Coordinates of C-alpha atoms in Angstrom, one line a residue:
M30 CA 266.7 157.6 166.0
E31 CA 270.7 158.3 166.3
N32 CA 270.4 161.7 165.4
F33 CA 267.0 163.3 167.0
T34 CA 267.2 167.4 167.0
P35 CA 263.7 168.2 168.5
L36 CA 265.3 171.9 168.6
L37 CA 266.2 172.1 164.7
S38 CA 262.9 169.0 163.7
A39 CA 260.5 172.9 166.0
L40 CA 262.1 174.7 163.8
G41 CA 262.5 173.1 160.5
G42 CA 258.2 173.0 161.3
V43 CA 258.1 177.0 161.6
L44 CA 259.4 177.8 158.9
I45 CA 256.8 175.4 157.0
G46 CA 254.3 176.6 159.1
L47 CA 255.6 180.2 158.0
A48 CA 256.2 179.5 153.9
A49 CA 252.7 178.3 154.0
V50 CA 251.1 181.2 155.8
L51 CA 252.9 183.8 153.8
L52 CA 251.7 182.0 150.5
L53 CA 248.0 182.2 152.2
L54 CA 247.8 185.6 152.7
W55 CA 250.0 187.6 149.8
Q56 CA 248.7 185.1 147.3
G57 CA 245.7 183.4 147.8
R58 CA 247.2 179.8 147.4
I59 CA 247.3 176.7 149.1
A60 CA 251.4 175.6 149.7
G61 CA 250.9 172.2 148.3
I62 CA 252.9 171.4 145.8
S63 CA 252.6 168.0 144.4
G64 CA 249.3 170.9 143.2
I65 CA 252.2 174.1 142.8
L66 CA 254.4 171.8 140.8
G67 CA 251.9 169.3 138.9
S68 CA 249.7 173.0 137.6
L69 CA 252.8 173.9 135.9
W70 CA 251.9 171.2 133.1
T71 CA 248.5 173.1 132.8
R72 CA 247.9 175.6 130.1
Q73 CA 245.9 177.9 133.3
G74 CA 249.0 177.0 135.4
R75 CA 251.2 177.5 133.1
A76 CA 249.9 181.5 133.0
G77 CA 249.9 181.9 136.5
A78 CA 253.2 180.4 137.4
S79 CA 254.2 183.6 139.0
F80 CA 254.6 182.7 142.5
R81 CA 255.0 179.1 141.2
L82 CA 258.3 179.0 139.8
P83 CA 259.9 181.3 142.8
F84 CA 258.1 178.9 145.1
L85 CA 259.3 175.5 143.7
L86 CA 262.4 176.8 142.8
G87 CA 263.4 178.1 146.7
L88 CA 262.4 174.8 148.0
V89 CA 265.2 173.4 146.4
L90 CA 267.8 176.3 145.9
T91 CA 267.7 176.6 150.2
G92 CA 268.0 172.4 149.9
V93 CA 271.0 173.4 148.1
L94 CA 272.3 175.6 150.6
L95 CA 271.2 173.6 153.9
A96 CA 273.3 170.9 152.7
Q97 CA 276.4 173.0 151.5
L98 CA 276.2 173.9 155.2
H99 CA 275.8 171.5 157.1
P100 CA 276.5 168.3 155.1
A101 CA 276.4 166.0 157.6
G102 CA 272.5 166.4 158.1
F103 CA 271.8 165.0 154.3
A104 CA 274.0 162.3 154.6
V105 CA 271.2 158.7 154.2
E106 CA 272.0 155.1 153.8
V107 CA 269.3 154.0 151.4
S108 CA 268.5 150.4 151.9
R109 CA 266.5 149.7 149.0
S110 CA 266.5 148.9 144.9
P111 CA 266.7 151.4 142.1
A112 CA 263.7 149.3 141.0
A113 CA 261.3 150.0 144.3
L114 CA 262.2 152.8 144.6
I115 CA 260.8 153.9 141.4
A116 CA 257.6 152.0 142.4
A117 CA 257.6 154.2 145.7
G118 CA 257.5 157.1 144.0
L119 CA 255.2 156.4 141.1
L120 CA 252.7 154.8 144.0
V121 CA 253.2 158.4 146.3
G122 CA 252.5 160.0 142.9
F123 CA 249.1 157.7 141.9
G124 CA 248.5 158.2 145.7
T125 CA 248.8 162.6 145.6
Q126 CA 246.2 162.2 142.3
L127 CA 243.9 159.8 143.7
G128 CA 243.7 161.8 147.1
S129 CA 243.7 165.4 145.3
G130 CA 246.5 166.7 146.8
C131 CA 249.6 166.1 149.2
T132 CA 251.0 166.3 152.4
S133 CA 251.9 169.3 152.7
G134 CA 248.7 170.4 151.1
H135 CA 246.1 168.5 153.7
G136 CA 249.0 167.5 156.6
V137 CA 249.6 171.3 156.6
C138 CA 247.5 173.4 155.3
G139 CA 244.5 171.1 155.2
L140 CA 244.6 170.6 158.6
G141 CA 245.5 174.3 159.6
R142 CA 242.9 175.5 158.1
L143 CA 240.2 172.6 160.4
S144 CA 239.3 170.5 156.9
S145 CA 237.5 167.4 157.9
R146 CA 238.5 166.2 154.3
S147 CA 241.9 167.3 154.6
L148 CA 242.1 165.0 158.1
A149 CA 240.8 162.3 156.4
A150 CA 243.2 162.5 153.4
T151 CA 246.3 162.9 156.3
L152 CA 245.1 160.2 158.7
T153 CA 244.8 157.9 154.7
F154 CA 248.3 159.0 154.0
M155 CA 249.9 158.1 157.6
A156 CA 247.7 155.4 157.8
S157 CA 248.9 153.4 154.2
G158 CA 252.8 154.7 155.3
A159 CA 252.6 152.9 158.4
I160 CA 251.6 149.7 156.8
T161 CA 253.8 149.8 154.0
A162 CA 256.9 150.4 155.8
A163 CA 255.1 147.1 158.2
V164 CA 254.8 144.7 155.5
V165 CA 258.1 145.2 153.6
T166 CA 260.1 145.2 156.3
H167 CA 258.3 142.8 158.2
L168 CA 256.5 140.7 155.6
L169 CA 258.7 140.6 153.0
G170 CA 261.8 140.5 155.1
G171 CA 263.0 144.3 153.5
T172 CA 263.8 143.0 150.4
L173 CA 262.6 145.2 148.1

């Protein structure tokens, strides 16, 4: 870890937690990004899109703004093929559907509410990620 920044990481965590708490207090909604995005594709979700679109737009615009202010923070070298990245994205999407939520919904909001279901989902997400990384890196030689 060459660029570990504990203070900035802690600040990011505080901001994520604050956003989740504010969304829960103001809208009565859980800040599960996959649920917020996925519900826009349903008629009922579009009808209640008053908070969804601004929330998602805020995520994107904040990233764009930070990339302009601190481009080095976004310098990433991807060593996987486009096919591997597409497969990974599809598997994450499938896992999100299977687990009825994503890491933001279960890991941030669910654990904050002491949900045993979210604890099980988060442990499964983390274990699956660790096992996948180990298999790809050590057994497959990182060639995917």
